[in-house]
Coordinates of C-alpha atoms in Angstrom, one line a residue:
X246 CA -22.4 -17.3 24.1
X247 CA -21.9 -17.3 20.7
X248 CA -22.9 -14.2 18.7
X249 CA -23.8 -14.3 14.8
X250 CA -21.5 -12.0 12.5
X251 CA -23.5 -9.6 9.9
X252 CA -24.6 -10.3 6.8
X253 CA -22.0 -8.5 5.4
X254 CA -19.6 -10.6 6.9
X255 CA -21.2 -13.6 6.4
X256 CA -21.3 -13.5 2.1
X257 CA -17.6 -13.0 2.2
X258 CA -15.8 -16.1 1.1
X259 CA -13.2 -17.3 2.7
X260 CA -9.4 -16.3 2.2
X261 CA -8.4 -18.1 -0.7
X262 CA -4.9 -18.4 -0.1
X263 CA -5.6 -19.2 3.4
X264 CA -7.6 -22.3 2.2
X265 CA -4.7 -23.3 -0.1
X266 CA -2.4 -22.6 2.9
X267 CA -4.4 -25.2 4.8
X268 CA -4.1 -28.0 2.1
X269 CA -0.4 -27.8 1.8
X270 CA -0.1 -27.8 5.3
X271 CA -2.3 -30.9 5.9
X272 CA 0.4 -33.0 3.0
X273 CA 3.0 -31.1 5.4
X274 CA 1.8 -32.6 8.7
X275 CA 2.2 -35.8 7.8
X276 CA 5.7 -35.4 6.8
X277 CA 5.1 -35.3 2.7
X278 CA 7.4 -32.6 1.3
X279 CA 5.2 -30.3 -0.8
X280 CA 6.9 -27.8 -3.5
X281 CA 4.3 -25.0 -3.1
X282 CA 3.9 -23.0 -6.4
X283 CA 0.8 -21.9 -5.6
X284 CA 2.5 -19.3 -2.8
X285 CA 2.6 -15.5 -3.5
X286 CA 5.5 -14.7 -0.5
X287 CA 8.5 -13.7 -1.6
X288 CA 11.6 -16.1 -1.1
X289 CA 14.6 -13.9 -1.5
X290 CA 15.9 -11.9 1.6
X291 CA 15.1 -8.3 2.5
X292 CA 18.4 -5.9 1.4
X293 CA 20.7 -5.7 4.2
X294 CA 20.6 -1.5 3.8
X295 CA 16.9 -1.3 4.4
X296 CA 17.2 -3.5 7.7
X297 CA 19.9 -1.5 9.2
X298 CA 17.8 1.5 8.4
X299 CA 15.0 0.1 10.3
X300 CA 17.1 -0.8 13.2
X301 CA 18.6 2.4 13.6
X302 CA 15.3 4.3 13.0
X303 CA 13.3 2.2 15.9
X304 CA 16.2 3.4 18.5
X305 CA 15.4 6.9 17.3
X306 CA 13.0 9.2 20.3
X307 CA 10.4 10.2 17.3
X308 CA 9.4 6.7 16.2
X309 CA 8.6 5.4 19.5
X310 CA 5.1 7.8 19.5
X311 CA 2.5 7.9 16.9
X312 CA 3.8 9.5 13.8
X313 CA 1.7 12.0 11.5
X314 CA -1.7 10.7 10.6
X315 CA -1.2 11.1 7.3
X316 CA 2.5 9.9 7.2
X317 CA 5.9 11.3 8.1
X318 CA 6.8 14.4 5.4
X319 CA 10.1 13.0 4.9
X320 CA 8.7 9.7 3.6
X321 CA 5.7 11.3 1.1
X322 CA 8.3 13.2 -0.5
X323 CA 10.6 9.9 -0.8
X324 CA 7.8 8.3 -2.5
X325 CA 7.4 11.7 -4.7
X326 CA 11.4 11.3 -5.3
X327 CA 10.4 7.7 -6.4
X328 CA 7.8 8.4 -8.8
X329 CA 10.2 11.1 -10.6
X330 CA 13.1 8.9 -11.0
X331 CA 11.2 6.2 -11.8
X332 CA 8.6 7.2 -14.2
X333 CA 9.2 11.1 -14.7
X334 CA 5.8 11.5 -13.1
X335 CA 5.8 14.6 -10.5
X336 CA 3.7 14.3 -7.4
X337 CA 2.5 16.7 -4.9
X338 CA 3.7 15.0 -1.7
X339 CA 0.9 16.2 0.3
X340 CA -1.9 16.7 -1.6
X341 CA -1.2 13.2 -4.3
X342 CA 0.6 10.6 -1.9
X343 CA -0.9 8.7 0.6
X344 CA 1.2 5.8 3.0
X345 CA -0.5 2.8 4.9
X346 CA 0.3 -0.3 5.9
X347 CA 0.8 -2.5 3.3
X348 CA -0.6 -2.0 -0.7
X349 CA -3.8 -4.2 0.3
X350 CA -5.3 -1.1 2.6
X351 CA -4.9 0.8 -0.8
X352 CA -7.1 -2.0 -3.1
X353 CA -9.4 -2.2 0.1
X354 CA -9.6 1.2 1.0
X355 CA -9.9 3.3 -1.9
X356 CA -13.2 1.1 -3.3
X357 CA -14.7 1.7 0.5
X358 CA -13.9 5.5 0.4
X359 CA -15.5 6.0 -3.2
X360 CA -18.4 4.0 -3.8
X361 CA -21.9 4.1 -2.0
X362 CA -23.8 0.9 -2.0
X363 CA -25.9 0.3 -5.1
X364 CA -22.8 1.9 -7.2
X365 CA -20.7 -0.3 -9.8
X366 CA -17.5 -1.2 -9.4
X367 CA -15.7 -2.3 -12.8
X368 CA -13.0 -5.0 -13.0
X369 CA -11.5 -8.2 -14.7
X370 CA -11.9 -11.4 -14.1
X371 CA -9.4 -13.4 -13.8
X372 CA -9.0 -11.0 -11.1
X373 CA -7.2 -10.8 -7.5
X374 CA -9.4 -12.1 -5.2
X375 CA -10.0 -9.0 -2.7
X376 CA -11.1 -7.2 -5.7
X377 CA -14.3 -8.9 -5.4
X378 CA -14.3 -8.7 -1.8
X379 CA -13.9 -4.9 -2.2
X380 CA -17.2 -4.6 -3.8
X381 CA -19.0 -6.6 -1.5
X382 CA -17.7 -4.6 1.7
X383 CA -18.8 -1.3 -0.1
X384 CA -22.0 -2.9 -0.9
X385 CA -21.2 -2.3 -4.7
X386 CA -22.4 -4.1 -7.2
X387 CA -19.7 -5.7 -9.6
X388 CA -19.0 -6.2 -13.8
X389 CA -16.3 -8.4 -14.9
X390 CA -14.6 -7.9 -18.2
X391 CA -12.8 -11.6 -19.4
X392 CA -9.0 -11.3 -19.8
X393 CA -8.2 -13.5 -23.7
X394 CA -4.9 -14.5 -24.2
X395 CA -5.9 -13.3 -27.7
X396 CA -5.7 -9.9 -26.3
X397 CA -2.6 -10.3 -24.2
X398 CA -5.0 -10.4 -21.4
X399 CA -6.2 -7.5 -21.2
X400 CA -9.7 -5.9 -20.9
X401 CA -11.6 -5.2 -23.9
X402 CA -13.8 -2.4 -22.5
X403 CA -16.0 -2.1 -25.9
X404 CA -17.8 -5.7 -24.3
X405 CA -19.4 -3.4 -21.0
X406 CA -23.1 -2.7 -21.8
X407 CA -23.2 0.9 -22.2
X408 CA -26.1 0.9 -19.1
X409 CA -23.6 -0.2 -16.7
X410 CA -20.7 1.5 -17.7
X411 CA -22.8 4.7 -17.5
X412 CA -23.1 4.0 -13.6
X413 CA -19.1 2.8 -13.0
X414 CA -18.1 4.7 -10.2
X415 CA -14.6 3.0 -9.7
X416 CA -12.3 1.0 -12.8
X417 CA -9.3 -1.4 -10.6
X418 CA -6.9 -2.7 -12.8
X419 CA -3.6 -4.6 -12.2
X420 CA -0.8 -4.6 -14.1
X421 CA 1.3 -6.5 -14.4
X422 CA -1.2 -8.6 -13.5
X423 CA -1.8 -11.2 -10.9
X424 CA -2.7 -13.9 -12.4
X425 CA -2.1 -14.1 -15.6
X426 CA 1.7 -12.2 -15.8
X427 CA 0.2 -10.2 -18.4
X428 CA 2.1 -6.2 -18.6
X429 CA -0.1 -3.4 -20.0
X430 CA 0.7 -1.3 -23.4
X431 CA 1.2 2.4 -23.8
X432 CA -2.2 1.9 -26.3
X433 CA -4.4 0.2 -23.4
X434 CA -3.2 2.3 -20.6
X435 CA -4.4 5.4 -23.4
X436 CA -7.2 3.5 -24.3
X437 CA -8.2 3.1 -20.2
X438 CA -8.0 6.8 -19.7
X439 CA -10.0 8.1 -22.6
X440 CA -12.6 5.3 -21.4
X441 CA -12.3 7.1 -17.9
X442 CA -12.4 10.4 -19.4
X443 CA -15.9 9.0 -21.4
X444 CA -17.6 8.4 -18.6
X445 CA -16.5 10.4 -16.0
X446 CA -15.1 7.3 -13.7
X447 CA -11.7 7.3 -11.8
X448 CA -9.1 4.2 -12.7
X449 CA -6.8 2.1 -9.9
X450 CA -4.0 0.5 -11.2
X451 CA -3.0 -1.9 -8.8
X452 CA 0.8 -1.7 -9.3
X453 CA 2.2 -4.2 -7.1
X454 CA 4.4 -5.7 -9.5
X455 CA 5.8 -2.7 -11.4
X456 CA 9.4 -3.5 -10.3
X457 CA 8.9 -7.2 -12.3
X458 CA 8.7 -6.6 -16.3
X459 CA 10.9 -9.5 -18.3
X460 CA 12.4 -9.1 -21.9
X461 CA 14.1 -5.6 -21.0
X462 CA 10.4 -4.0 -20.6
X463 CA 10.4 -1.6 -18.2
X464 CA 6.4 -1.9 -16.7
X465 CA 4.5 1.3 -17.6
X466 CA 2.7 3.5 -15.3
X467 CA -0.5 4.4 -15.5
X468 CA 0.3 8.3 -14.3
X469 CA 3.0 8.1 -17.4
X470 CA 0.1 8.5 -19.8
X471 CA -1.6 11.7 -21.0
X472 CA -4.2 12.5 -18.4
X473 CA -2.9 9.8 -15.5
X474 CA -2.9 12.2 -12.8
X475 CA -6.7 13.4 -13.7
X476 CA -8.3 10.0 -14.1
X477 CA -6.3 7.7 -12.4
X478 CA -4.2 6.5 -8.8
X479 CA -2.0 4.3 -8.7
X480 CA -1.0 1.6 -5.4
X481 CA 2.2 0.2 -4.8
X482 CA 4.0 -1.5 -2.2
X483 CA 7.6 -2.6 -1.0
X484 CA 6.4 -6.3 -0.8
X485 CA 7.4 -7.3 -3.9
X486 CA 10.2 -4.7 -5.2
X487 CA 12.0 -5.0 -2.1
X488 CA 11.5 -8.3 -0.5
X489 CA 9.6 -6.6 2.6
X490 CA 6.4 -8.4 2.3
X491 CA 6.4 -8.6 5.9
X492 CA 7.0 -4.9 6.4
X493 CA 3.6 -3.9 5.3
X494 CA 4.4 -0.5 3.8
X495 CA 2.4 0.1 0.4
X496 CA 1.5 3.7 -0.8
X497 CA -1.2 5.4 -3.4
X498 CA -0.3 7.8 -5.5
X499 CA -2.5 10.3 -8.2
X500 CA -5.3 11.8 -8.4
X501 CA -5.5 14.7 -5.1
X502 CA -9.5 13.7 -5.0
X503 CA -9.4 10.3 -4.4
X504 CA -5.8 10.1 -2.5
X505 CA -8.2 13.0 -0.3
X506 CA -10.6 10.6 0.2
X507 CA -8.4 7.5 1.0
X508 CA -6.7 9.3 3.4
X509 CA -9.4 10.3 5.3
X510 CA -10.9 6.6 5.2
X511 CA -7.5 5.3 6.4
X512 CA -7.4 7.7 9.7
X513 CA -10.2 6.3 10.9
X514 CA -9.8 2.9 9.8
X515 CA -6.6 2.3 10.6
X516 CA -5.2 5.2 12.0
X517 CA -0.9 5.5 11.5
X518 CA 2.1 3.7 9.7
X519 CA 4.9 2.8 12.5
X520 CA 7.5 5.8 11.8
X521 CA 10.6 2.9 11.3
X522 CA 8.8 1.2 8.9
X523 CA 8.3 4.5 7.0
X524 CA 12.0 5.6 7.5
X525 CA 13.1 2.4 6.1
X526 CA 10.7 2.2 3.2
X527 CA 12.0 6.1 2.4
X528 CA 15.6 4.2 2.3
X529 CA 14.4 1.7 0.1
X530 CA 12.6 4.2 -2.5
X531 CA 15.8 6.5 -2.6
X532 CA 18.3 4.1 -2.3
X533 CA 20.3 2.4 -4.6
X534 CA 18.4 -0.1 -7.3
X535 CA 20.4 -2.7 -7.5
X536 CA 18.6 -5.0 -5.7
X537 CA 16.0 -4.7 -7.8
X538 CA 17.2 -5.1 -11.0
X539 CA 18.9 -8.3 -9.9
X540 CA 15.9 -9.8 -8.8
X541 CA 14.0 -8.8 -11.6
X542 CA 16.7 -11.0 -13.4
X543 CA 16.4 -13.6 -11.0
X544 CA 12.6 -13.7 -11.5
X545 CA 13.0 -13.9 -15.5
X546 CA 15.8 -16.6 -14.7
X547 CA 13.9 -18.7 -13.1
X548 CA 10.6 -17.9 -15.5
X549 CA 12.9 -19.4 -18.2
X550 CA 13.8 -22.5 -16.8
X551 CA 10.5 -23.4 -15.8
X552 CA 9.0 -22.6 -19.2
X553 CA 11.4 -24.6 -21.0
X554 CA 11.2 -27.5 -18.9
X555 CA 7.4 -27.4 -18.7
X556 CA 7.5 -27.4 -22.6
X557 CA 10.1 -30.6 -22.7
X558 CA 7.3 -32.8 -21.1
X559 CA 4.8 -31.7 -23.6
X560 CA 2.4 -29.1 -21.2
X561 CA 2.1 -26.3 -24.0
X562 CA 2.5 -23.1 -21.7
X563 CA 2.8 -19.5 -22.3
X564 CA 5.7 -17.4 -20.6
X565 CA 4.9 -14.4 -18.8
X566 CA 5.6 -10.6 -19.6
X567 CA 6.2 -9.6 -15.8
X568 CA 5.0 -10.3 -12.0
X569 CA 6.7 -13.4 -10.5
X570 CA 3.3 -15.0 -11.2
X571 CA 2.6 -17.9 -15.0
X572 CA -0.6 -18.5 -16.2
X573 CA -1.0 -22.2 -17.6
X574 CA -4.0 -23.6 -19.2
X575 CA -4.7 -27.0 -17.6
X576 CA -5.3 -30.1 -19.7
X577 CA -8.3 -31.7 -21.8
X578 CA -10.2 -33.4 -19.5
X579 CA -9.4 -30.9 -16.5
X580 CA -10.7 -28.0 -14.3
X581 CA -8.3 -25.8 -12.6
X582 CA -9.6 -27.4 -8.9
X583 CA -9.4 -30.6 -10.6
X584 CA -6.0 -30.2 -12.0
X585 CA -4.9 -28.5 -9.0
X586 CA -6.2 -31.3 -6.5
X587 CA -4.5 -33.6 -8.8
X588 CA -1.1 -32.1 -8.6
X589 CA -1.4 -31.7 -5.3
X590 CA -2.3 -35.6 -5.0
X591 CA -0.2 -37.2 -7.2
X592 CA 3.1 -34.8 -7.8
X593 CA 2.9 -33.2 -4.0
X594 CA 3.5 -29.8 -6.4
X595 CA 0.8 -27.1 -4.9
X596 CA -0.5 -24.8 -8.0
X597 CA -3.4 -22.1 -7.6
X598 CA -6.9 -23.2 -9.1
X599 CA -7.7 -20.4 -11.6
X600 CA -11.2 -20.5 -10.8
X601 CA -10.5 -18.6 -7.2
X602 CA -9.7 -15.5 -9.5
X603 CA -13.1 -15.7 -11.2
X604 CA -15.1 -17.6 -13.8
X605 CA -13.2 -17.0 -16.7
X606 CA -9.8 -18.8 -14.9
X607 CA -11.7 -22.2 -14.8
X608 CA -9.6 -23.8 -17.0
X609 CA -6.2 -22.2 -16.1
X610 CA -3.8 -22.8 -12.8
X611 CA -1.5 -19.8 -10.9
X612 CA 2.3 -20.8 -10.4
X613 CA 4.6 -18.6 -8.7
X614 CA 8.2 -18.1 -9.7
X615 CA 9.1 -17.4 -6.1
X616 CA 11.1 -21.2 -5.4
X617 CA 14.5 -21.6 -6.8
X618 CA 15.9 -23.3 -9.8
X619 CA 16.5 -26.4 -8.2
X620 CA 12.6 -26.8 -7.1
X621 CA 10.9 -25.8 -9.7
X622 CA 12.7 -28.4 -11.8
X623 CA 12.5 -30.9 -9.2
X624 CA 8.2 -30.4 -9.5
X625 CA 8.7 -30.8 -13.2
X626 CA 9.7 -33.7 -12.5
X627 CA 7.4 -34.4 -10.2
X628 CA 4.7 -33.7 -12.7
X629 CA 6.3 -35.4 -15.8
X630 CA 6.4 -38.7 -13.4
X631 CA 2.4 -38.5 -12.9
X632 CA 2.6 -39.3 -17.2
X633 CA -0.5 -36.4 -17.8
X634 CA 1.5 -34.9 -19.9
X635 CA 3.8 -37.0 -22.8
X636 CA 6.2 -35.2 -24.6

């Protein structure tokens, strides 16, 4: 037999970086080398202190049952410790931290445990993809506000008609932001907040890559602001500050209402966080930093290198502020598909079509800063060879 899925599950697009996946892999089969700058997995190694902490935490008695629903105490107040040190910010452990597995539960979860169907959900486009998917899972419907590199890609929130913004139940934001490496300001994280305030709506910051910020710019919290902890929550996860991307261990933190209302969603969705996972993410978040500030530097490194080169073949780009992600406009004559499917053709160099973040990234392409020197001057080269661009 086969049975039909819902309707639900039937409007949902598929994965986007799983379809990606599949193209590289198809030039890979048949034995062509592809450079994929398209990937978002990090390529550096997890720090040796946080895997002996997991291996000595899965040998201990507790972590071999199922840990607190709502996550071990010891690791809610790490995450508390974390937020101080990092961005002065105190936290209720119980009451304004919640743990799951892995920062995409948060951006999933938090849209299903707020919003009934028929409510608006308020975003960006360019936008990461599961945004949209959010909305459609809660039933929501959706308004997109276009990120300008004119306004350092960030939302201008004066362009919402004032009938839907009078029905936003939820704001998600993400910065720095994937795609466009874009870092937010002390003025529009103020300027979010007494938006929020206007209209009575609650603000995600989907703060993935707060660890990543380039030019010695710390990235800014959004509970750092006046009024952060009233209007706003904030996700985060190990992925990308720590190298554990395939840990899955992400945490929300903010506002007691909608960290509430998450963590009762996430009990019954997905129940627990494996206890090791959480000891070793608590030795991550209290650790020492080093790590992290190195591969911030790696990151800008490498952002460097590829800028200049990219520039010495004549393909005018724009550097980054933070993420390990650039945002490159694609050439006269191009779409971001287009341009992508050509690189892909013609270079073997895999780059992200824009478009898959929304309408307003048609004419830009996603490359990832997470392949070494040595490759990402090798698919410069690459691309310079296909003559699209002359210097």
């Amino acid at each position: 037999m086969i049975f039909s899925s819902s309707n639900l599950v039937k409007a949902l697009p598929d994965n986007y970086f799983s379809a990606i996946d599949d193209k590289v892999n198809l030039y890979k089969s048949k034995g062509i080398d592809v450079i994929n700058l398209a990937a978002g997995n990090p390529d550096q190694p997890t720090p040796p202190h946080i895997i002996s902490a997991l291996k000595d935490a899965v040998d201990q008695p507790i972590n071999q049952g199922y840990p607190p629903f709502h996550g071990k105490k010891s690791t809610l107040e790490a995450v508390a410790a974390f937020y101080k040190r990092e961005y002065q910010v105190e936290l209720d452990p119980e009451r304004e931290v919640a743990v799951f597995n892995g920062s995409a539960i948060g951006v999933m979860g938090i849209p299903q445990a707020l919003l009934d169907p028929g409510d608006w959900l308020l975003t960006t486009d360019p936008a990461y993809p599961q945004y949209y998917s959010a909305a459609a899972l809660a039933r929501a419907h959706i308004h997109t506000i276009p990120l300008k590199e004119k306004h350092g890609f960030l939302p201008d929130y004066t362009t919402v008609p004032e009938e839907i913004a009078e029905q936003v139940k939820l704001l998600m934001i993400n910065y720095p932001n994937n795609p466009t490496g874009a870092v937010a300001t002390v003025d529009f994280l103020t300027k979010t907040l007494d938006y929020a305030a206007r209209y009575q709506f609650p603000v995600m910051n989907d703060f993935a890559y707060g660890a990543l910020g380039f030019g010695g710019h710390k990235p800014i919290s959004l509970l750092q602001i006046p009024g952060g902890k009233e209007y706003g929550v904030e996700t985060y996860t190990a992925s990308k500050t720590y190298n554990m991307a395939g840990w899955r261990f992400g945490f929300a933190v903010g506002n007691a209402s909608v960290i509430g209302a998450l963590k009762h969603y996430h009990t019954h969705a997905y129940s627990t966080v494996f206890g090791a996972v959480q000891d070793a993410g608590a030795v991550a978040l209290l650790g020492t930093q080093e790590p992290v500030r190195e591969l911030a530097a790696l990151y800008e490194r490498r952002r460097d290198v590829l800028i200049a080169a990219l520039r010495n073949i004549g393909w005018d780009v724009a550097a980054p502020q933070g993420s390990f992600f650039a945002w490159f406009k694609v050439p006269e004559g191009y779409t971001s598909a287009s341009f992508a499917n050509f690189l892909l053709d013609e270079a073997h160099v895999a780059v992200a079509p824009g478009e898959g973040f929304g309408r307003a990234g048609a004419s830009h392409v996603r490359v990832s800063l997470v392949n070494s020197e040595e490759r990402l001057l090798e698919a410069v080269q690459r691309i310079a060879a296909t003559g699209v661009f002359q210097a």
